[in-house]
PDB file of C-alpha atoms in Angstrom:
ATOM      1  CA  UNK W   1      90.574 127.842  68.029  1.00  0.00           C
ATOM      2  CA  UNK W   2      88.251 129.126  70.920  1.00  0.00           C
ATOM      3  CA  UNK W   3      89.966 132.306  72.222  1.00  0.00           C
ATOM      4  CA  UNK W   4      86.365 133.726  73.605  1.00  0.00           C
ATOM      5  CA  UNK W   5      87.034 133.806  76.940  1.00  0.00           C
ATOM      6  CA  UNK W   6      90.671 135.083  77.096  1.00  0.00           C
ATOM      7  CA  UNK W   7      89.875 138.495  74.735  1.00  0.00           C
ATOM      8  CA  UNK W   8      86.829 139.322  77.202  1.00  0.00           C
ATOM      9  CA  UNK W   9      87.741 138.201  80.976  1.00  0.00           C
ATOM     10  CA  UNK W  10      90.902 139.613  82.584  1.00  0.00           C
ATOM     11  CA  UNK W  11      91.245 136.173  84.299  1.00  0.00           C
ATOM     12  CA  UNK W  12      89.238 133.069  84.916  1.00  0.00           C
ATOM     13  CA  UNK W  13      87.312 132.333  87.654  1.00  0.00           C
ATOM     14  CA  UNK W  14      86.048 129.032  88.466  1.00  0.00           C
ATOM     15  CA  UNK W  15      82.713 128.653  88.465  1.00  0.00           C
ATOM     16  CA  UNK W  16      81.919 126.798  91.474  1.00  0.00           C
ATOM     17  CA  UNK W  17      83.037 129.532  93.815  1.00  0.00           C
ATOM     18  CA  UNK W  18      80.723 131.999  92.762  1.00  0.00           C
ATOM     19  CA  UNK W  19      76.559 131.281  92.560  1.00  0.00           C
ATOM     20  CA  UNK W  20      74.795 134.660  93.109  1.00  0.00           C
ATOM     21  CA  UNK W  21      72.656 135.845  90.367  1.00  0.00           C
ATOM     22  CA  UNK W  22      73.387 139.833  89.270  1.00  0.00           C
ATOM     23  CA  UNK W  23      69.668 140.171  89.257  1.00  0.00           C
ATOM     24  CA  UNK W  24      69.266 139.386  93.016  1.00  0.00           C
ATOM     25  CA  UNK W  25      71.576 142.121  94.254  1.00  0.00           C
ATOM     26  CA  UNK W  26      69.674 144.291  96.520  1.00  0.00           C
ATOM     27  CA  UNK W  27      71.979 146.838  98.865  1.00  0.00           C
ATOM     28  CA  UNK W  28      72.819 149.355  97.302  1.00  0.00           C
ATOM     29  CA  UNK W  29      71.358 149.222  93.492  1.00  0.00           C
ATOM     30  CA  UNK W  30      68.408 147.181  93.035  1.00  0.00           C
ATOM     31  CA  UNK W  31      68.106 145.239  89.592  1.00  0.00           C
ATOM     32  CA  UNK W  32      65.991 146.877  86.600  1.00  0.00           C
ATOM     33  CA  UNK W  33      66.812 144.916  83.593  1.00  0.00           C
ATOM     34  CA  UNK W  34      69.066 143.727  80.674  1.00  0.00           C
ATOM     35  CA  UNK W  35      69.856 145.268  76.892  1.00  0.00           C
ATOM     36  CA  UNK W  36      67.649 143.037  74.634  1.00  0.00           C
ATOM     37  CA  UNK W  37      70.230 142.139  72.069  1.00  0.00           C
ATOM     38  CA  UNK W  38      69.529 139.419  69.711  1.00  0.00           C
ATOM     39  CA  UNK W  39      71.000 136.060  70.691  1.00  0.00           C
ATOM     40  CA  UNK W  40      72.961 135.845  67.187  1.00  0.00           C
ATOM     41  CA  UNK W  41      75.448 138.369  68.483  1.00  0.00           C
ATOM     42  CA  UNK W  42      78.279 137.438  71.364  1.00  0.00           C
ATOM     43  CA  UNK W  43      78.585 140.591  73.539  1.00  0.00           C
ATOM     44  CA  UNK W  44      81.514 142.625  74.648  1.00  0.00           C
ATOM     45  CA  UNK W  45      81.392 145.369  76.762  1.00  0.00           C
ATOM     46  CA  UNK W  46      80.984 149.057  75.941  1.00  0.00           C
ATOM     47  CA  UNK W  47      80.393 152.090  77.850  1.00  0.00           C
ATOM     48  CA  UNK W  48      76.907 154.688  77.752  1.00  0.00           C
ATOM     49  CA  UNK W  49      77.620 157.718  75.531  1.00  0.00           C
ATOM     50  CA  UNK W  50      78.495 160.606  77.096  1.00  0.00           C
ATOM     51  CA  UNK W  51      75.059 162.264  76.927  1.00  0.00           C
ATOM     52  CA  UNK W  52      73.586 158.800  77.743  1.00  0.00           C
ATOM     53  CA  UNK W  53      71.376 158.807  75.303  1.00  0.00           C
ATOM     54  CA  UNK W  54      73.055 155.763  73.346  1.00  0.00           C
ATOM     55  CA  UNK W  55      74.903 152.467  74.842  1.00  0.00           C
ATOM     56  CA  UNK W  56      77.897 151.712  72.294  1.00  0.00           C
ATOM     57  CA  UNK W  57      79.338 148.071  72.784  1.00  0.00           C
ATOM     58  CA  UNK W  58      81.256 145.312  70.818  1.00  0.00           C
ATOM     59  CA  UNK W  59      79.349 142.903  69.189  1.00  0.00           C
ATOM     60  CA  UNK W  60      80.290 139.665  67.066  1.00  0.00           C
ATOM     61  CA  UNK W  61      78.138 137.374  64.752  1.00  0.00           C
ATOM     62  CA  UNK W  62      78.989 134.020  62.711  1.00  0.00           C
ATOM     63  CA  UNK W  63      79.412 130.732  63.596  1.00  0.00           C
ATOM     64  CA  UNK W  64      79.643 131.009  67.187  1.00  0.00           C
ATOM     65  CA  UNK W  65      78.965 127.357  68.260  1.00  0.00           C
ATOM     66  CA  UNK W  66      82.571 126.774  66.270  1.00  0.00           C
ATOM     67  CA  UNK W  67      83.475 130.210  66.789  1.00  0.00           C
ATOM     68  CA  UNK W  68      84.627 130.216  62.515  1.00  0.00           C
ATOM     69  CA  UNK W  69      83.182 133.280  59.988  1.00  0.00           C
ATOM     70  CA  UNK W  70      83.070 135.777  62.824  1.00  0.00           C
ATOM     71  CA  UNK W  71      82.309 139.098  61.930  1.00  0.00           C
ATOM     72  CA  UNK W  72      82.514 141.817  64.904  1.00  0.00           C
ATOM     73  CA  UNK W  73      81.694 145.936  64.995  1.00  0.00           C
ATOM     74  CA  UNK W  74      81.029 148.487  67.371  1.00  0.00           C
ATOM     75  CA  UNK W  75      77.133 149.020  67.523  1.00  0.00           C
ATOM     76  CA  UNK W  76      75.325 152.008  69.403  1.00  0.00           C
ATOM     77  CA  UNK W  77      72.101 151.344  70.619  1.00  0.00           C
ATOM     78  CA  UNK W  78      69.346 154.000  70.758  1.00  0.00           C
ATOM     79  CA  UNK W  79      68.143 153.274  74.914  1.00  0.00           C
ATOM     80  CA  UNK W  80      65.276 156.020  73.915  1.00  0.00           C
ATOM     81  CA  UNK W  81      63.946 153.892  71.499  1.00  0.00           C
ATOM     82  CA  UNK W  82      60.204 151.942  72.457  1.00  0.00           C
ATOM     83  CA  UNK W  83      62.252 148.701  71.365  1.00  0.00           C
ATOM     84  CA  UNK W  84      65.982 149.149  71.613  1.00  0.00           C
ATOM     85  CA  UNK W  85      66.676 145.905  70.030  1.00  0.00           C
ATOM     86  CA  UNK W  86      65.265 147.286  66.612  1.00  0.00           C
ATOM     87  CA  UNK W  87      67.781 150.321  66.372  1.00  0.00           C
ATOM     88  CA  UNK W  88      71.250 148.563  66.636  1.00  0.00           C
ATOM     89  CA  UNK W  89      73.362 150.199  64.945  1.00  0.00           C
ATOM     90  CA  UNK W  90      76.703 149.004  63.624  1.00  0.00           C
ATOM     91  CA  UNK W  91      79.616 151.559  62.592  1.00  0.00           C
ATOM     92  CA  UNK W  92      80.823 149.442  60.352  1.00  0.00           C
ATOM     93  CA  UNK W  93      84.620 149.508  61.369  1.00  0.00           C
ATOM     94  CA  UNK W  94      86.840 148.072  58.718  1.00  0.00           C
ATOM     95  CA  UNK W  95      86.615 144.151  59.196  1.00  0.00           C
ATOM     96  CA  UNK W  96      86.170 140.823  57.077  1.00  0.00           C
ATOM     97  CA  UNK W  97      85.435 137.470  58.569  1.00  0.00           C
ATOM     98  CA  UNK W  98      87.688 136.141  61.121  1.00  0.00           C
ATOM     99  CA  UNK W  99      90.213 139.413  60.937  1.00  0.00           C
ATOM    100  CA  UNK W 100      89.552 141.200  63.949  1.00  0.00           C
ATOM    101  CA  UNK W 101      87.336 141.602  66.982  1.00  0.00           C
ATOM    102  CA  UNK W 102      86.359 145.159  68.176  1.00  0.00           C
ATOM    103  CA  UNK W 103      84.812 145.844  71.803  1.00  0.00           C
ATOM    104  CA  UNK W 104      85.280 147.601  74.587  1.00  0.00           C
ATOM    105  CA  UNK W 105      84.734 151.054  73.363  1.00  0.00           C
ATOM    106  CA  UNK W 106      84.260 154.497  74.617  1.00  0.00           C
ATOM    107  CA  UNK W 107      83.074 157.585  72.606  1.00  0.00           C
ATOM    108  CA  UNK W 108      83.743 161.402  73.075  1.00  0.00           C
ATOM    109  CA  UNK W 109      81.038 163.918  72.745  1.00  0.00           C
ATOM    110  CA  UNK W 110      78.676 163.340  70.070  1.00  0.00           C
ATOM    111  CA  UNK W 111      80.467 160.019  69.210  1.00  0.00           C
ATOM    112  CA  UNK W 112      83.124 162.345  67.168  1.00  0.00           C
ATOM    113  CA  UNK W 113      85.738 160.556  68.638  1.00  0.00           C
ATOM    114  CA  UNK W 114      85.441 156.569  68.978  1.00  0.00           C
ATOM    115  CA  UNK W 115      88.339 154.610  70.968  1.00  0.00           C
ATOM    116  CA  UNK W 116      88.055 150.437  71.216  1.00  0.00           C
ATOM    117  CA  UNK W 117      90.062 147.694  71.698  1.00  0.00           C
ATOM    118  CA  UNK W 118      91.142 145.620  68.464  1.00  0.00           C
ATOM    119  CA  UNK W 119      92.217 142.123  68.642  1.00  0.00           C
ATOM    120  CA  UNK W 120      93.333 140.361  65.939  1.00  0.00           C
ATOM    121  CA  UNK W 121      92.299 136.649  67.899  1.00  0.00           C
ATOM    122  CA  UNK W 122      95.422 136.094  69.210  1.00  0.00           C
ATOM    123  CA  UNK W 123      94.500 135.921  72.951  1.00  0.00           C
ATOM    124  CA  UNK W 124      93.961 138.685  75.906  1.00  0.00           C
ATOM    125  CA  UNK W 125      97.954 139.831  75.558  1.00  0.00           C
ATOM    126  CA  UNK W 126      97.381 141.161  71.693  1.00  0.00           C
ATOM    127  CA  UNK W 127      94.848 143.458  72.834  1.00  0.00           C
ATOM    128  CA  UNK W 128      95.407 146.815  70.985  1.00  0.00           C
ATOM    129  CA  UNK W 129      93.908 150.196  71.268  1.00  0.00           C
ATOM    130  CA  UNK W 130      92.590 151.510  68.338  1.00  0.00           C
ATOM    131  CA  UNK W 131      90.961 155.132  66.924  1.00  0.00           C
ATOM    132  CA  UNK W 132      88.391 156.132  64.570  1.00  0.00           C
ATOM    133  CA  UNK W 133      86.195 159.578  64.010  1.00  0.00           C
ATOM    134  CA  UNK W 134      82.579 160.106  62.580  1.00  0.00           C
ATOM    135  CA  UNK W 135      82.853 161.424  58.963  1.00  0.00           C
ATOM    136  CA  UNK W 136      80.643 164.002  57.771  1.00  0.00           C
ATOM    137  CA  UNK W 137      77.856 161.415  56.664  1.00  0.00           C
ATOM    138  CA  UNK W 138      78.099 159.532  59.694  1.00  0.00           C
ATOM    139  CA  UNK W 139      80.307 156.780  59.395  1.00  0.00           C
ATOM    140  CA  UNK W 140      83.488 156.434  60.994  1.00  0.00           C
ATOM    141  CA  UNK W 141      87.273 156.262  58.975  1.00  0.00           C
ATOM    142  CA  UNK W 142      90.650 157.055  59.732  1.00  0.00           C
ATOM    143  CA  UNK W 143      90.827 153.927  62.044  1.00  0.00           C
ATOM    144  CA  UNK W 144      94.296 153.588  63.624  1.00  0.00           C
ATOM    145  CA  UNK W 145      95.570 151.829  65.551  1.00  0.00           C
ATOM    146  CA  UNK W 146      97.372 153.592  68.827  1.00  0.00           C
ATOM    147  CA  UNK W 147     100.931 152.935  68.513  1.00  0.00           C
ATOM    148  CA  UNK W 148     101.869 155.248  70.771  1.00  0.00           C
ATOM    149  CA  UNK W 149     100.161 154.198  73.836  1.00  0.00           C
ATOM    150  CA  UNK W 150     100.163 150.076  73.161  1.00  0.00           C
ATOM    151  CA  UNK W 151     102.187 147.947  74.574  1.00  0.00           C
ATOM    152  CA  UNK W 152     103.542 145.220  72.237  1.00  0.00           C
ATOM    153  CA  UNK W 153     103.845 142.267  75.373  1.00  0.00           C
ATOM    154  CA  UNK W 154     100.804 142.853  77.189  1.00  0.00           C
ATOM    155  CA  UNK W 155      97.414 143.409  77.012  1.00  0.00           C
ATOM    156  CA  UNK W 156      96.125 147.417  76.569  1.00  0.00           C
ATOM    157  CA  UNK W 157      92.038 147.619  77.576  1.00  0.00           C
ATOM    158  CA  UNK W 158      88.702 149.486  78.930  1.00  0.00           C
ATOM    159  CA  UNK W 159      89.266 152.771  77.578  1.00  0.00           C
ATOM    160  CA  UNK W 160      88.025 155.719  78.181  1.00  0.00           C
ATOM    161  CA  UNK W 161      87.997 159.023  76.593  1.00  0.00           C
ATOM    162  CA  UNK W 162      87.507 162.461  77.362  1.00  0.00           C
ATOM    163  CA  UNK W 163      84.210 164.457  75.850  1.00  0.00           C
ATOM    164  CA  UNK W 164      86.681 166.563  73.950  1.00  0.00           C
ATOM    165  CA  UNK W 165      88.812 164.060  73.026  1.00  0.00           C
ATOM    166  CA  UNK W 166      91.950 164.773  74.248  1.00  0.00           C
ATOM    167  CA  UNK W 167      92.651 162.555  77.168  1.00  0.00           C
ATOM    168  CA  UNK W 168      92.336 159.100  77.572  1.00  0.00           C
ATOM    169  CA  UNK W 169      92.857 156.483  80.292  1.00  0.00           C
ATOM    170  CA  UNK W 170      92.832 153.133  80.139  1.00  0.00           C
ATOM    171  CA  UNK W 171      93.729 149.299  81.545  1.00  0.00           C
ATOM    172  CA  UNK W 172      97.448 147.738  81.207  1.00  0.00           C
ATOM    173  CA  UNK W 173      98.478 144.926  83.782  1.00  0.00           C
ATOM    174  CA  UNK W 174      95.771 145.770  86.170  1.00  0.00           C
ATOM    175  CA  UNK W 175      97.126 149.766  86.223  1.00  0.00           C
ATOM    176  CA  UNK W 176      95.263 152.861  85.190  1.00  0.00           C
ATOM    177  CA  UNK W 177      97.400 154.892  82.458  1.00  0.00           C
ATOM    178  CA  UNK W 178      96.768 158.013  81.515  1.00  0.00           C
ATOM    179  CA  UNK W 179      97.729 160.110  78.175  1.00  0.00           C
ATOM    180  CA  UNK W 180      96.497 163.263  76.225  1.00  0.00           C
ATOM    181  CA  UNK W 181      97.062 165.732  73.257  1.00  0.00           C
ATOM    182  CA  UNK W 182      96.857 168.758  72.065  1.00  0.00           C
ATOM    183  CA  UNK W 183      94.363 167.941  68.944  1.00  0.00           C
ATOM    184  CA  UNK W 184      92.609 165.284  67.341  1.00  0.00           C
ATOM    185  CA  UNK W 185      95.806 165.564  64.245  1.00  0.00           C
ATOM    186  CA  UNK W 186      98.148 164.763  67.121  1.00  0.00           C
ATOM    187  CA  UNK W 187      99.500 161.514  68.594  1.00  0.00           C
ATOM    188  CA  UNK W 188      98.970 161.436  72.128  1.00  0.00           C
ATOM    189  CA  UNK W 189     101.797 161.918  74.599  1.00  0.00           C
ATOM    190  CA  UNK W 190     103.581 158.922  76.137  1.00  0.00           C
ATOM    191  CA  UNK W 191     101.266 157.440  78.798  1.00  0.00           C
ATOM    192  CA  UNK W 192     101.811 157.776  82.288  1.00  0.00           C
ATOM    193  CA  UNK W 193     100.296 155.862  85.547  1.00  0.00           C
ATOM    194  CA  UNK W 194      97.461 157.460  86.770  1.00  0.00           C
ATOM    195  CA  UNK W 195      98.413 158.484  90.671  1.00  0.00           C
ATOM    196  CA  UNK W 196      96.511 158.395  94.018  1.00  0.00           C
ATOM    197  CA  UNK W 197      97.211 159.554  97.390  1.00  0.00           C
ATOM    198  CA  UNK W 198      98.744 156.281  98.641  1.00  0.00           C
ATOM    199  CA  UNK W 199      99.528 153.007  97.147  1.00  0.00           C
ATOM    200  CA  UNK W 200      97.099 151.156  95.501  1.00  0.00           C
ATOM    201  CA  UNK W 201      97.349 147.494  95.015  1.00  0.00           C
ATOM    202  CA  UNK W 202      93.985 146.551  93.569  1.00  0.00           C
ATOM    203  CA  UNK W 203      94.011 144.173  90.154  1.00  0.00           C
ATOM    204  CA  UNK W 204      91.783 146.883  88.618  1.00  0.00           C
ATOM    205  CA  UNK W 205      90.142 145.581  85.637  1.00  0.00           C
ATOM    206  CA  UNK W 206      88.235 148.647  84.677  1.00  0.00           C
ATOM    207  CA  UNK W 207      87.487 152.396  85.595  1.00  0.00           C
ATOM    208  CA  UNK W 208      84.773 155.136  84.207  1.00  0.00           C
ATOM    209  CA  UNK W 209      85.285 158.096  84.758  1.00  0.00           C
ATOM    210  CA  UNK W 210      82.784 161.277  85.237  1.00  0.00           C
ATOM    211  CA  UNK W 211      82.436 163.511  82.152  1.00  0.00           C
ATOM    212  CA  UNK W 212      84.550 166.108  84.450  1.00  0.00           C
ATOM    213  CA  UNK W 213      87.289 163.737  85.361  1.00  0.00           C
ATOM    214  CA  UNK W 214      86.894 164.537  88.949  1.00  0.00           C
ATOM    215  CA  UNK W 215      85.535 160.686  90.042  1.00  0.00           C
ATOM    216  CA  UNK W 216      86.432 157.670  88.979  1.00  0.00           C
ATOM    217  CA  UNK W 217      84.359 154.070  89.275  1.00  0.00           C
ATOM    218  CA  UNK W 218      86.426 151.030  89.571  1.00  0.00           C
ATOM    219  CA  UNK W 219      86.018 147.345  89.244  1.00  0.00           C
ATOM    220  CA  UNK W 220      88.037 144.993  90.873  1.00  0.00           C
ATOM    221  CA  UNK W 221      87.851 141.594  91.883  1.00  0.00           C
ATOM    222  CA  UNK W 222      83.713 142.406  91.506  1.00  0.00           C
ATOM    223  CA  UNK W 223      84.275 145.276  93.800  1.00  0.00           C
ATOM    224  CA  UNK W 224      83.314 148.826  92.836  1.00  0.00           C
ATOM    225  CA  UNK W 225      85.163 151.303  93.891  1.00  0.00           C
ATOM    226  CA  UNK W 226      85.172 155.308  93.779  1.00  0.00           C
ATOM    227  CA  UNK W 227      88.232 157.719  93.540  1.00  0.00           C
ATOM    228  CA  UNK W 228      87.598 161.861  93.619  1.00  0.00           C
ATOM    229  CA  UNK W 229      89.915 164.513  92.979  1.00  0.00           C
ATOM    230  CA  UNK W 230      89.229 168.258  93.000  1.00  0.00           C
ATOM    231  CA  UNK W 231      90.836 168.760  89.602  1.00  0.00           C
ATOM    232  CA  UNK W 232      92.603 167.105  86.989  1.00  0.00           C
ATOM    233  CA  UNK W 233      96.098 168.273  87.744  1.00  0.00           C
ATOM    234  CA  UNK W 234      95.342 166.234  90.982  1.00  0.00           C
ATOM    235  CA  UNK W 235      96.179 162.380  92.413  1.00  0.00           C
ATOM    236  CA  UNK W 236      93.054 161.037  92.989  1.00  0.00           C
ATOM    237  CA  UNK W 237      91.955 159.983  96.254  1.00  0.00           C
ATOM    238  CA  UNK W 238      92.536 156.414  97.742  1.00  0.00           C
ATOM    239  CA  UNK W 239      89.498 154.059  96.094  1.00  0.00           C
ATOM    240  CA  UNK W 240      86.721 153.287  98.710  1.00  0.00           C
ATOM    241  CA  UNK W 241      84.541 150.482  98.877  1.00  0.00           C
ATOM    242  CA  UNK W 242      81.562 151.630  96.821  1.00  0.00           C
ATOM    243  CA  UNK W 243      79.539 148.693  96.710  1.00  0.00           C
ATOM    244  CA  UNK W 244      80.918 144.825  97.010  1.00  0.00           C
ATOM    245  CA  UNK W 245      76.854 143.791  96.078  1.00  0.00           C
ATOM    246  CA  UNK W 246      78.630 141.813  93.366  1.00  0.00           C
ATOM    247  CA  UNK W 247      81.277 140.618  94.768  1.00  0.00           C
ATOM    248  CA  UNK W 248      80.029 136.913  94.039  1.00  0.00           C
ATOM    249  CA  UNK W 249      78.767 136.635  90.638  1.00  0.00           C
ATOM    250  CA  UNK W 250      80.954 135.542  88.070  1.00  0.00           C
ATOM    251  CA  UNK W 251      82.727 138.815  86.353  1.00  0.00           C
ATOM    252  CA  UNK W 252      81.428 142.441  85.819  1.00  0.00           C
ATOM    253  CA  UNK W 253      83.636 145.391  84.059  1.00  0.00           C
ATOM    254  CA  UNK W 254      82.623 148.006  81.816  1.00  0.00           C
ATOM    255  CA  UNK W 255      80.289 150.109  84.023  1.00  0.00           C
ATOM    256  CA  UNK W 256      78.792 153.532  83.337  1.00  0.00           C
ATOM    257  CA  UNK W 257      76.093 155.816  85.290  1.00  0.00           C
ATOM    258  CA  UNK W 258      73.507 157.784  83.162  1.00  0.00           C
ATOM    259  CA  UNK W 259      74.010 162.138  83.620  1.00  0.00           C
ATOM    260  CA  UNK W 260      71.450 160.889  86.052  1.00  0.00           C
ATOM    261  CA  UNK W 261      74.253 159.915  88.532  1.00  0.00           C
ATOM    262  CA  UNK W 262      71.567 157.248  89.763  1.00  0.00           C
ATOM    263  CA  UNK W 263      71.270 154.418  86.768  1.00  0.00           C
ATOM    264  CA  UNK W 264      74.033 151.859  86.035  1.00  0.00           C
ATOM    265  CA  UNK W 265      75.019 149.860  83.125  1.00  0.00           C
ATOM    266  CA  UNK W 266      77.162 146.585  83.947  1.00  0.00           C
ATOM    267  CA  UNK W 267      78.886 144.043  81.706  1.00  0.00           C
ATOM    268  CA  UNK W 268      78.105 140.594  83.291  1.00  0.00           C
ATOM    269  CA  UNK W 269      79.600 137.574  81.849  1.00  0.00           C
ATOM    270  CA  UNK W 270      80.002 133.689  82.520  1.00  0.00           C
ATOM    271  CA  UNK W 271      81.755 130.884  80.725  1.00  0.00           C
ATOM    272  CA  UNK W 272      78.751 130.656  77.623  1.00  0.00           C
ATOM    273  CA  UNK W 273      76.776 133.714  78.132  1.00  0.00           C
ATOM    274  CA  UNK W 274      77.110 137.616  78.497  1.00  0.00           C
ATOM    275  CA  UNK W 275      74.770 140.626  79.134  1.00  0.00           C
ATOM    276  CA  UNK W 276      74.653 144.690  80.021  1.00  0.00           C
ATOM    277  CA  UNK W 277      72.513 145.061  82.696  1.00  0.00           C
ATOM    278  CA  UNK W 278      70.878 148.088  84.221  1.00  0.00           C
ATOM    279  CA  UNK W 279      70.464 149.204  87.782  1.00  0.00           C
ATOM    280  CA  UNK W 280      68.830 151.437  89.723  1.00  0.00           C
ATOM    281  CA  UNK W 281      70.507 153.329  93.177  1.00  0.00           C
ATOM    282  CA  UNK W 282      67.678 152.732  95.794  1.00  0.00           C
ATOM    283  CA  UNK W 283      68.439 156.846  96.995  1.00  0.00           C
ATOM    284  CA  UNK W 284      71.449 159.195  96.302  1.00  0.00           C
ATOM    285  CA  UNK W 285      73.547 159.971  93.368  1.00  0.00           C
ATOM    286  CA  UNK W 286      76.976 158.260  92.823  1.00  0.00           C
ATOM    287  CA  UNK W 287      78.878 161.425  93.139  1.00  0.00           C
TER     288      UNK W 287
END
């Protein structure tokens, strides 16, 4: 059973309508380069810690070429590190072969708090969200799955949480949904559509969101776009074209800027291969 490309891509795209490489985009980011993770590992995306120190993503190893003993984790990756590739990291997330597949992640500060999608390979619709927080020795328990924000029929994705821990947002039917709590020993409250000033119809696949919560990067249709508010109690404003530079390669999500405001990471993926590539802005911040 191949279920690869239904648990990472929103939709499918045919590959004949789009032929520009990622690397070639040159308006406003200009290419820099790609995580070197070992080709034993199928990639999902992830998101850069909050102190961007670290990129945290899904990974999956096994049999891949008949997609049978497949082991997956959340990994961090130290991007200080003279050779990244050599301080992967897994957090060792409760798993046994063929069981379930862990990616898209997002981590509060200090990686206390670690949210990701678990799928127990059953196709893009059994997406779940799921919880777990760093122990004193540094490994992660209490894993949990997020009753109270899933939703049993479709597909819950790309989430992000806050640096304390509290809030979270993340993808259901193309919509941005939005919950929070009062502690980490609480459920969080019944989630709620995130709002804008106006109607938005975009087929958002993803959104990041600055450690503030004021601005908000989304991907759609290959499109990024940017939302601001001027605080949290607020709508956000209507998305704006941020850059469409990407508009025809074959699928990006995940995105994340390093505290720099200025450096990108980017999930990029095709039919057979995927990557998290890193850009540069050619002047300016992102917000």
């Amino acid at each position: 059973m191949n279920v690869k490309l239904p648990l990472i891509l929103c939709f499918l795209y045919s590959a004949t309508a789009f032929s520009q490489s990622p690397t070639t985009v040159n308006e406003l980011f200009v290419y820099q380069d790609s995580l070197k993770i070992p080709q034993t590992y199928e990639i999902g995306p992830g998101q850069l810690t909050k102190n961007g120190s670290h990129f945290i993503l899904g990974l999956m190893d096994g049999e891949l070429d008949e997609y049978v003993n497949l082991v997956s984790d959340i990994y961090s990756i130290d991007l200080s590190a003279t050779n990244p590739t050599e301080t992967i990291k897994g957090f060792q997330l409760p798993n046994a072969p063929d069981s379930v597949r862990y990616f898209q992640c997002s981590a509060s500060a200090n990686e206390d708090v670690l949210v990701y999608v678990s799928n127990l390979y059953a196709g893009w619709n059994d997406n779940e969200l799921a919880i777990s927080y760093k122990q004193p020795d540094g490994s992660y328990g209490k894993h949990r799955v997020l009753k109270e924000l899933n939703d049993s029929l479709e597909s819950d994705a790309y989430p992000w949480i806050s640096a304390d821990g509290l809030r979270i947002y993340y993808n259901r039917n193309f919509k941005i949904l939005y919950a929070e709590r009062k502690s980490w020993d609480e459920p969080f409250s019944k989630p709620v559509p995130v709002t804008f000033q106006g109607q938005v119809n975009l087929e958002i696949v993803s959104a990041w969101f600055t450690d503030d919560e004021l601005n908000m990067f989304i991907v759609a249709n290959n499109v990024i776009y940017r939302a601001s508010r001027k605080s949290i109690n607020e709508p956000f404003s209507f998305p704006e074209v941020f850059t469409n530079e990407f508009k025809n390669v074959y699928f990006i999500a995940g995105l994340s800027f390093m505290p720099d405001k200025k450096t990108l990471f980017l999930y990029y993926s095709t039919e057979d291969k995927q990557s998290i590539l890193k850009y540069q802005l050619k002047k300016g911040k992102a917000w």
